[in-house]
């Protein structure tokens, strides 16, 4: 079982959404929603702690695979992530992605935290940092206006190379 | 949105955002240390006050970890502002201009 206490938040993004907690929860956990705002990926989650978690390409192939660490609707949803189906990526240690939904006046505060157990190079963190603000803005737009945003996503410079380097050197074995 | 522009209208607060972009997840004390080391010291009270304004504008997200409070750069509101005024057709042209600017400036050195 993943020891969440040994993971440190490396990226934290917050957005305020004019919607009920239950609507935001559904948008995070229902593939009919994620397909629209999450670059076409369908979420596939077993709704319980220790259930399986995944993000699937439109053709059903697995992009992200993991386990549910916390399932507390409509407040906290936490799961592990491993990138599948890309050369070398599945050798990187899993990370933890946690969504937290809090009531804030008439709207809700949604916090996404990406936590890691090792000293992740900036060039790898940049991969998530390039995508999350667009995904969260698109989620907000979908819930507030009914339309997701068109997002063109490409890995930042040196991202693929940084992953290959980390897989070759395995720094997480040293940093324990 | 007013809060975002007000927060960004101060050079010291932009400096704090730059620090967090370079090194995310710092405590108040670590931020003060980094500023002092690089020759642009700010009092602890000033940093604390600026961080509160940045948090209020949602440009900084704070996470409690044990007894520490870690601060993270949150660019989501800036992304939302860009989405509001930049349509998807302008984006590729702006990207091209931005690339050109970076390219020309790199060759200047």
mmCIF file of C-alpha atoms in Angstrom:
data_model
loop_
_atom_site.group_PDB
_atom_site.id
_atom_site.type_symbol
_atom_site.label_atom_id
_atom_site.label_comp_id
_atom_site.label_asym_id
_atom_site.label_seq_id
_atom_site.Cartn_x
_atom_site.Cartn_y
_atom_site.Cartn_z
ATOM 1 C CA UNK A 1 0.000 0.000 0.000
ATOM 2 C CA UNK A 2 1.236 3.503 -0.808
ATOM 3 C CA UNK A 3 2.499 5.453 2.207
ATOM 4 C CA UNK A 4 0.992 8.870 1.422
ATOM 5 C CA UNK A 5 2.890 10.534 4.313
ATOM 6 C CA UNK A 6 6.202 10.116 2.477
ATOM 7 C CA UNK A 7 4.904 12.112 -0.522
ATOM 8 C CA UNK A 8 5.543 15.869 -0.733
ATOM 9 C CA UNK A 9 3.283 18.239 -2.705
ATOM 10 C CA UNK A 10 5.254 19.574 -5.698
ATOM 11 C CA UNK A 11 2.475 21.266 -7.649
ATOM 12 C CA UNK A 12 -0.682 22.784 -6.124
ATOM 13 C CA UNK A 13 -3.340 24.433 -8.261
ATOM 14 C CA UNK A 14 -6.532 26.107 -7.063
ATOM 15 C CA UNK A 15 -9.570 27.280 -8.945
ATOM 16 C CA UNK A 16 -12.932 28.638 -7.738
ATOM 17 C CA UNK A 17 -15.964 27.211 -9.519
ATOM 18 C CA UNK A 18 -19.559 28.469 -9.340
ATOM 19 C CA UNK A 19 -21.063 25.003 -8.874
ATOM 20 C CA UNK A 20 -22.167 22.658 -6.081
ATOM 21 C CA UNK A 21 -19.597 20.239 -4.580
ATOM 22 C CA UNK A 22 -21.591 17.301 -5.971
ATOM 23 C CA UNK A 23 -21.372 18.701 -9.528
ATOM 24 C CA UNK A 24 -17.599 19.147 -9.254
ATOM 25 C CA UNK A 25 -17.268 15.649 -7.799
ATOM 26 C CA UNK A 26 -19.204 14.240 -10.756
ATOM 27 C CA UNK A 27 -17.079 16.205 -13.234
ATOM 28 C CA UNK A 28 -13.929 14.650 -11.705
ATOM 29 C CA UNK A 29 -15.194 11.073 -11.591
ATOM 30 C CA UNK A 30 -17.575 10.643 -14.546
ATOM 31 C CA UNK A 31 -16.089 9.889 -18.012
ATOM 32 C CA UNK A 32 -18.940 11.777 -19.717
ATOM 33 C CA UNK A 33 -17.408 14.934 -18.189
ATOM 34 C CA UNK A 34 -13.665 14.238 -18.273
ATOM 35 C CA UNK A 35 -13.770 13.450 -22.016
ATOM 36 C CA UNK A 36 -14.738 17.089 -22.595
ATOM 37 C CA UNK A 37 -12.237 18.950 -20.438
ATOM 38 C CA UNK A 38 -9.382 16.444 -19.857
ATOM 39 C CA UNK A 39 -7.840 16.288 -23.357
ATOM 40 C CA UNK A 40 -10.321 13.591 -24.410
ATOM 41 C CA UNK A 41 -9.373 11.156 -21.619
ATOM 42 C CA UNK A 42 -12.136 9.114 -19.973
ATOM 43 C CA UNK A 43 -11.766 8.580 -16.232
ATOM 44 C CA UNK A 44 -12.309 4.986 -15.157
ATOM 45 C CA UNK A 45 -12.566 4.681 -11.390
ATOM 46 C CA UNK A 46 -13.845 2.058 -9.000
ATOM 47 C CA UNK A 47 -15.716 4.169 -6.413
ATOM 48 C CA UNK A 48 -14.029 2.958 -3.230
ATOM 49 C CA UNK A 49 -10.707 3.198 -1.390
ATOM 50 C CA UNK A 50 -8.185 0.773 -2.935
ATOM 51 C CA UNK A 51 -10.313 0.522 -6.088
ATOM 52 C CA UNK A 52 -8.623 0.898 -9.465
ATOM 53 C CA UNK A 53 -8.192 4.292 -11.135
ATOM 54 C CA UNK A 54 -7.391 5.074 -14.736
ATOM 55 C CA UNK A 55 -7.515 7.626 -17.525
ATOM 56 C CA UNK A 56 -8.235 6.078 -20.917
ATOM 57 C CA UNK A 57 -7.545 7.251 -24.462
ATOM 58 C CA UNK A 58 -10.648 7.593 -26.683
ATOM 59 C CA UNK A 59 -9.852 4.147 -28.154
ATOM 60 C CA UNK A 60 -9.857 2.553 -24.679
ATOM 61 C CA UNK A 61 -6.088 2.163 -24.241
ATOM 62 C CA UNK A 62 -4.782 3.002 -20.768
ATOM 63 C CA UNK A 63 -2.925 6.331 -20.370
ATOM 64 C CA UNK A 64 -2.841 6.601 -16.556
ATOM 65 C CA UNK A 65 -3.239 3.672 -14.176
ATOM 66 C CA UNK A 66 -3.383 3.762 -10.383
ATOM 67 C CA UNK A 67 -5.282 2.994 -7.186
ATOM 68 C CA UNK A 68 -7.774 5.015 -5.195
ATOM 69 C CA UNK A 69 -6.266 6.114 -1.865
ATOM 70 C CA UNK A 70 -9.227 8.133 -0.625
ATOM 71 C CA UNK A 71 -12.817 8.245 -1.849
ATOM 72 C CA UNK A 72 -14.852 10.699 0.260
ATOM 73 C CA UNK A 73 -17.566 12.217 -1.946
ATOM 74 C CA UNK A 74 -18.032 15.109 -2.444
ATOM 75 C CA UNK A 75 -14.941 16.379 -0.566
ATOM 76 C CA UNK A 76 -11.737 14.438 -1.205
ATOM 77 C CA UNK A 77 -10.599 12.146 -3.994
ATOM 78 C CA UNK A 78 -7.012 10.921 -3.981
ATOM 79 C CA UNK A 79 -5.329 8.356 -6.194
ATOM 80 C CA UNK A 80 -1.938 7.158 -7.386
ATOM 81 C CA UNK A 81 -0.818 7.790 -10.989
ATOM 82 C CA UNK A 82 1.517 5.865 -13.251
ATOM 83 C CA UNK A 83 1.794 6.803 -16.929
ATOM 84 C CA UNK A 84 1.314 3.691 -19.090
ATOM 85 C CA UNK A 85 1.928 2.982 -22.751
ATOM 86 C CA UNK A 86 4.770 5.480 -23.240
ATOM 87 C CA UNK A 87 8.349 4.261 -23.478
ATOM 88 C CA UNK A 88 9.963 4.210 -20.021
ATOM 89 C CA UNK A 89 7.287 6.281 -18.285
ATOM 90 C CA UNK A 90 5.873 3.355 -16.312
ATOM 91 C CA UNK A 91 9.273 2.871 -14.667
ATOM 92 C CA UNK A 92 8.972 6.234 -12.889
ATOM 93 C CA UNK A 93 7.690 5.990 -9.292
ATOM 94 C CA UNK A 94 3.960 6.597 -8.897
ATOM 95 C CA UNK A 95 2.776 10.056 -7.914
ATOM 96 C CA UNK A 96 -0.346 10.984 -5.946
ATOM 97 C CA UNK A 97 -3.009 13.311 -7.339
ATOM 98 C CA UNK A 98 -5.505 14.649 -4.784
ATOM 99 C CA UNK A 99 -8.592 16.742 -5.441
ATOM 100 C CA UNK A 100 -10.153 18.639 -2.564
ATOM 101 C CA UNK A 101 -13.485 20.434 -2.813
ATOM 102 C CA UNK A 102 -14.429 23.050 -0.214
ATOM 103 C CA UNK A 103 -17.452 25.318 -0.045
ATOM 104 C CA UNK A 104 -16.386 28.983 -0.392
ATOM 105 C CA UNK A 105 -19.326 31.353 -0.178
ATOM 106 C CA UNK A 106 -21.640 30.723 -3.115
ATOM 107 C CA UNK A 107 -19.027 28.738 -5.029
ATOM 108 C CA UNK A 108 -16.479 26.011 -4.372
ATOM 109 C CA UNK A 109 -12.714 25.975 -4.060
ATOM 110 C CA UNK A 110 -11.143 23.086 -5.958
ATOM 111 C CA UNK A 111 -7.535 22.249 -5.055
ATOM 112 C CA UNK A 112 -5.457 19.816 -7.106
ATOM 113 C CA UNK A 113 -2.261 18.593 -5.451
ATOM 114 C CA UNK A 114 0.387 16.542 -7.237
ATOM 115 C CA UNK A 115 2.703 14.858 -4.696
ATOM 116 C CA UNK A 116 5.886 12.886 -5.226
ATOM 117 C CA UNK A 117 8.046 10.590 -3.097
ATOM 118 C CA UNK A 118 11.372 11.579 -4.690
ATOM 119 C CA UNK A 119 13.274 14.640 -5.835
ATOM 120 C CA UNK A 120 11.593 14.994 -9.240
ATOM 121 C CA UNK A 121 13.557 17.069 -11.794
ATOM 122 C CA UNK A 122 11.907 20.360 -12.757
ATOM 123 C CA UNK A 123 11.755 19.261 -16.404
ATOM 124 C CA UNK A 124 9.484 16.352 -15.452
ATOM 125 C CA UNK A 125 7.286 18.458 -13.155
ATOM 126 C CA UNK A 126 6.942 20.873 -16.084
ATOM 127 C CA UNK A 127 4.924 18.189 -17.874
ATOM 128 C CA UNK A 128 2.109 18.420 -15.321
ATOM 129 C CA UNK A 129 2.527 22.159 -14.929
ATOM 130 C CA UNK A 130 1.951 22.639 -18.655
ATOM 131 C CA UNK A 131 -1.308 20.693 -18.548
ATOM 132 C CA UNK A 132 -3.083 21.283 -15.227
ATOM 133 C CA UNK A 133 -3.947 25.011 -15.490
ATOM 134 C CA UNK A 134 -5.598 24.405 -18.879
ATOM 135 C CA UNK A 135 -7.440 21.300 -17.646
ATOM 136 C CA UNK A 136 -8.725 23.054 -14.516
ATOM 137 C CA UNK A 137 -9.778 26.172 -16.488
ATOM 138 C CA UNK A 138 -11.572 23.931 -18.939
ATOM 139 C CA UNK A 139 -13.342 22.052 -16.113
ATOM 140 C CA UNK A 140 -14.448 25.391 -14.631
ATOM 141 C CA UNK A 141 -15.706 26.589 -17.998
ATOM 142 C CA UNK A 142 -17.598 23.336 -18.611
ATOM 143 C CA UNK A 143 -19.423 23.521 -15.270
ATOM 144 C CA UNK A 144 -20.153 27.246 -15.433
ATOM 145 C CA UNK A 145 -21.041 27.690 -19.107
ATOM 146 C CA UNK A 146 -21.659 24.185 -20.442
ATOM 147 C CA UNK A 147 -18.678 24.488 -22.803
ATOM 148 C CA UNK A 148 -15.199 23.111 -22.255
ATOM 149 C CA UNK A 149 -12.207 24.996 -23.683
ATOM 150 C CA UNK A 150 -10.284 23.799 -26.724
ATOM 151 C CA UNK A 151 -6.823 22.957 -25.444
ATOM 152 C CA UNK A 152 -3.832 22.097 -27.572
ATOM 153 C CA UNK A 153 -1.363 20.183 -25.427
ATOM 154 C CA UNK A 154 2.216 19.335 -26.155
ATOM 155 C CA UNK A 155 4.959 18.156 -23.799
ATOM 156 C CA UNK A 156 7.267 21.029 -22.761
ATOM 157 C CA UNK A 157 10.835 21.129 -24.129
ATOM 158 C CA UNK A 158 13.198 18.550 -22.629
ATOM 159 C CA UNK A 159 10.309 16.647 -20.955
ATOM 160 C CA UNK A 160 10.720 13.363 -22.852
ATOM 161 C CA UNK A 161 14.523 13.555 -22.489
ATOM 162 C CA UNK A 162 14.216 14.243 -18.725
ATOM 163 C CA UNK A 163 12.024 11.152 -18.268
ATOM 164 C CA UNK A 164 14.482 8.993 -20.236
ATOM 165 C CA UNK A 165 17.351 10.342 -18.102
ATOM 166 C CA UNK A 166 15.494 9.642 -14.836
ATOM 167 C CA UNK A 167 14.571 6.116 -15.958
ATOM 168 C CA UNK A 168 18.239 5.431 -16.780
ATOM 169 C CA UNK A 169 19.629 6.899 -13.540
ATOM 170 C CA UNK A 170 16.790 5.981 -11.140
ATOM 171 C CA UNK A 171 17.518 8.809 -8.639
ATOM 172 C CA UNK A 172 14.586 7.717 -6.425
ATOM 173 C CA UNK A 173 16.603 4.683 -5.310
ATOM 174 C CA UNK A 174 19.282 7.034 -3.898
ATOM 175 C CA UNK A 175 17.003 9.631 -2.323
ATOM 176 C CA UNK A 176 15.366 7.191 0.109
ATOM 177 C CA UNK B 1 -10.345 39.359 -11.220
ATOM 178 C CA UNK B 2 -9.720 42.828 -9.694
ATOM 179 C CA UNK B 3 -7.829 41.060 -6.897
ATOM 180 C CA UNK B 4 -5.500 39.400 -9.437
ATOM 181 C CA UNK B 5 -4.614 42.679 -11.160
ATOM 182 C CA UNK B 6 -4.145 44.506 -7.835
ATOM 183 C CA UNK B 7 -1.911 41.716 -6.572
ATOM 184 C CA UNK B 8 0.192 41.774 -9.743
ATOM 185 C CA UNK B 9 0.522 45.582 -9.698
ATOM 186 C CA UNK B 10 3.312 45.403 -7.105
ATOM 187 C CA UNK B 11 6.941 44.605 -7.966
ATOM 188 C CA UNK B 12 7.657 42.920 -4.619
ATOM 189 C CA UNK B 13 4.736 40.549 -5.101
ATOM 190 C CA UNK B 14 5.840 39.744 -8.646
ATOM 191 C CA UNK B 15 9.285 39.028 -7.195
ATOM 192 C CA UNK B 16 7.732 36.534 -4.733
ATOM 193 C CA UNK B 17 5.884 34.828 -7.597
ATOM 194 C CA UNK B 18 9.162 34.579 -9.537
ATOM 195 C CA UNK B 19 10.834 32.988 -6.502
ATOM 196 C CA UNK B 20 8.085 30.375 -6.241
ATOM 197 C CA UNK B 21 8.266 29.697 -9.954
ATOM 198 C CA UNK B 22 11.974 28.947 -9.537
ATOM 199 C CA UNK B 23 11.431 26.911 -6.368
ATOM 200 C CA UNK B 24 7.896 25.832 -5.480
ATOM 201 C CA UNK B 25 6.594 24.876 -2.037
ATOM 202 C CA UNK B 26 8.659 27.212 0.195
ATOM 203 C CA UNK B 27 7.831 28.254 3.753
ATOM 204 C CA UNK B 28 7.727 31.926 4.767
ATOM 205 C CA UNK B 29 11.138 31.516 6.430
ATOM 206 C CA UNK B 30 12.697 29.880 3.347
ATOM 207 C CA UNK B 31 11.365 32.665 1.109
ATOM 208 C CA UNK B 32 12.948 35.299 3.396
ATOM 209 C CA UNK B 33 16.245 33.370 3.369
ATOM 210 C CA UNK B 34 16.316 33.127 -0.439
ATOM 211 C CA UNK B 35 15.575 36.850 -0.778
ATOM 212 C CA UNK B 36 18.301 37.826 1.694
ATOM 213 C CA UNK B 37 20.844 35.527 0.039
ATOM 214 C CA UNK B 38 20.240 37.029 -3.397
ATOM 215 C CA UNK B 39 20.701 40.581 -2.138
ATOM 216 C CA UNK B 40 17.057 41.716 -2.227
ATOM 217 C CA UNK B 41 15.982 41.274 1.402
ATOM 218 C CA UNK B 42 12.416 41.898 2.548
ATOM 219 C CA UNK B 43 11.260 41.905 6.161
ATOM 220 C CA UNK B 44 9.374 38.849 7.364
ATOM 221 C CA UNK B 45 6.326 41.040 7.991
ATOM 222 C CA UNK B 46 6.414 42.414 4.450
ATOM 223 C CA UNK B 47 6.715 38.941 2.897
ATOM 224 C CA UNK B 48 3.906 37.672 5.104
ATOM 225 C CA UNK B 49 1.658 40.601 4.121
ATOM 226 C CA UNK B 50 2.405 40.191 0.401
ATOM 227 C CA UNK B 51 1.784 36.430 0.589
ATOM 228 C CA UNK B 52 -1.619 37.072 2.192
ATOM 229 C CA UNK B 53 -2.572 39.380 -0.704
ATOM 230 C CA UNK B 54 -1.317 36.832 -3.263
ATOM 231 C CA UNK B 55 -3.292 34.078 -1.511
ATOM 232 C CA UNK B 56 -6.386 36.270 -1.445
ATOM 233 C CA UNK B 57 -6.015 36.735 -5.230
ATOM 234 C CA UNK B 58 -5.512 32.946 -5.586
ATOM 235 C CA UNK B 59 -2.095 33.453 -7.191
ATOM 236 C CA UNK B 60 -0.475 31.553 -4.337
ATOM 237 C CA UNK B 61 -1.864 28.328 -2.891
ATOM 238 C CA UNK B 62 -0.832 27.357 0.638
ATOM 239 C CA UNK B 63 -0.671 23.799 1.946
ATOM 240 C CA UNK B 64 -0.216 22.797 5.586
ATOM 241 C CA UNK B 65 2.252 19.980 6.063
ATOM 242 C CA UNK B 66 2.811 19.129 9.703
ATOM 243 C CA UNK B 67 3.574 22.441 11.397
ATOM 244 C CA UNK B 68 4.800 24.039 8.185
ATOM 245 C CA UNK B 69 2.865 26.105 5.677
ATOM 246 C CA UNK B 70 4.179 25.630 2.155
ATOM 247 C CA UNK B 71 3.507 28.186 -0.608
ATOM 248 C CA UNK B 72 2.938 27.283 -4.251
ATOM 249 C CA UNK B 73 2.654 29.431 -7.350
ATOM 250 C CA UNK B 74 -0.903 29.074 -8.699
ATOM 251 C CA UNK B 75 -1.088 30.268 -12.318
ATOM 252 C CA UNK B 76 -4.703 29.119 -12.853
ATOM 253 C CA UNK B 77 -6.287 32.624 -12.495
ATOM 254 C CA UNK B 78 -3.794 34.019 -15.040
ATOM 255 C CA UNK B 79 -4.705 31.184 -17.387
ATOM 256 C CA UNK B 80 -8.381 32.019 -16.949
ATOM 257 C CA UNK B 81 -7.721 35.690 -17.754
ATOM 258 C CA UNK B 82 -5.816 34.666 -20.902
ATOM 259 C CA UNK B 83 -8.696 32.396 -21.938
ATOM 260 C CA UNK B 84 -11.123 35.260 -21.515
ATOM 261 C CA UNK B 85 -9.383 37.639 -23.903
ATOM 262 C CA UNK B 86 -7.396 35.412 -26.187
ATOM 263 C CA UNK B 87 -9.436 33.350 -28.618
ATOM 264 C CA UNK B 88 -8.104 30.089 -29.962
ATOM 265 C CA UNK B 89 -7.369 31.674 -33.353
ATOM 266 C CA UNK B 90 -5.192 34.426 -31.953
ATOM 267 C CA UNK B 91 -3.286 31.952 -29.828
ATOM 268 C CA UNK B 92 -1.121 30.434 -32.551
ATOM 269 C CA UNK B 93 -0.198 33.894 -33.851
ATOM 270 C CA UNK B 94 0.678 35.124 -30.354
ATOM 271 C CA UNK B 95 2.727 31.972 -29.780
ATOM 272 C CA UNK B 96 4.603 32.643 -33.029
ATOM 273 C CA UNK B 97 5.299 36.249 -31.960
ATOM 274 C CA UNK B 98 6.410 35.136 -28.521
ATOM 275 C CA UNK B 99 8.738 32.516 -30.031
ATOM 276 C CA UNK B 100 10.163 35.119 -32.404
ATOM 277 C CA UNK B 101 10.769 37.544 -29.511
ATOM 278 C CA UNK B 102 12.563 34.851 -27.467
ATOM 279 C CA UNK B 103 14.603 33.817 -30.486
ATOM 280 C CA UNK B 104 15.702 37.377 -31.310
ATOM 281 C CA UNK B 105 16.520 38.154 -27.681
ATOM 282 C CA UNK B 106 18.575 34.974 -27.375
ATOM 283 C CA UNK B 107 20.685 36.009 -30.367
ATOM 284 C CA UNK B 108 21.227 39.457 -28.847
ATOM 285 C CA UNK B 109 23.456 38.154 -26.082
#
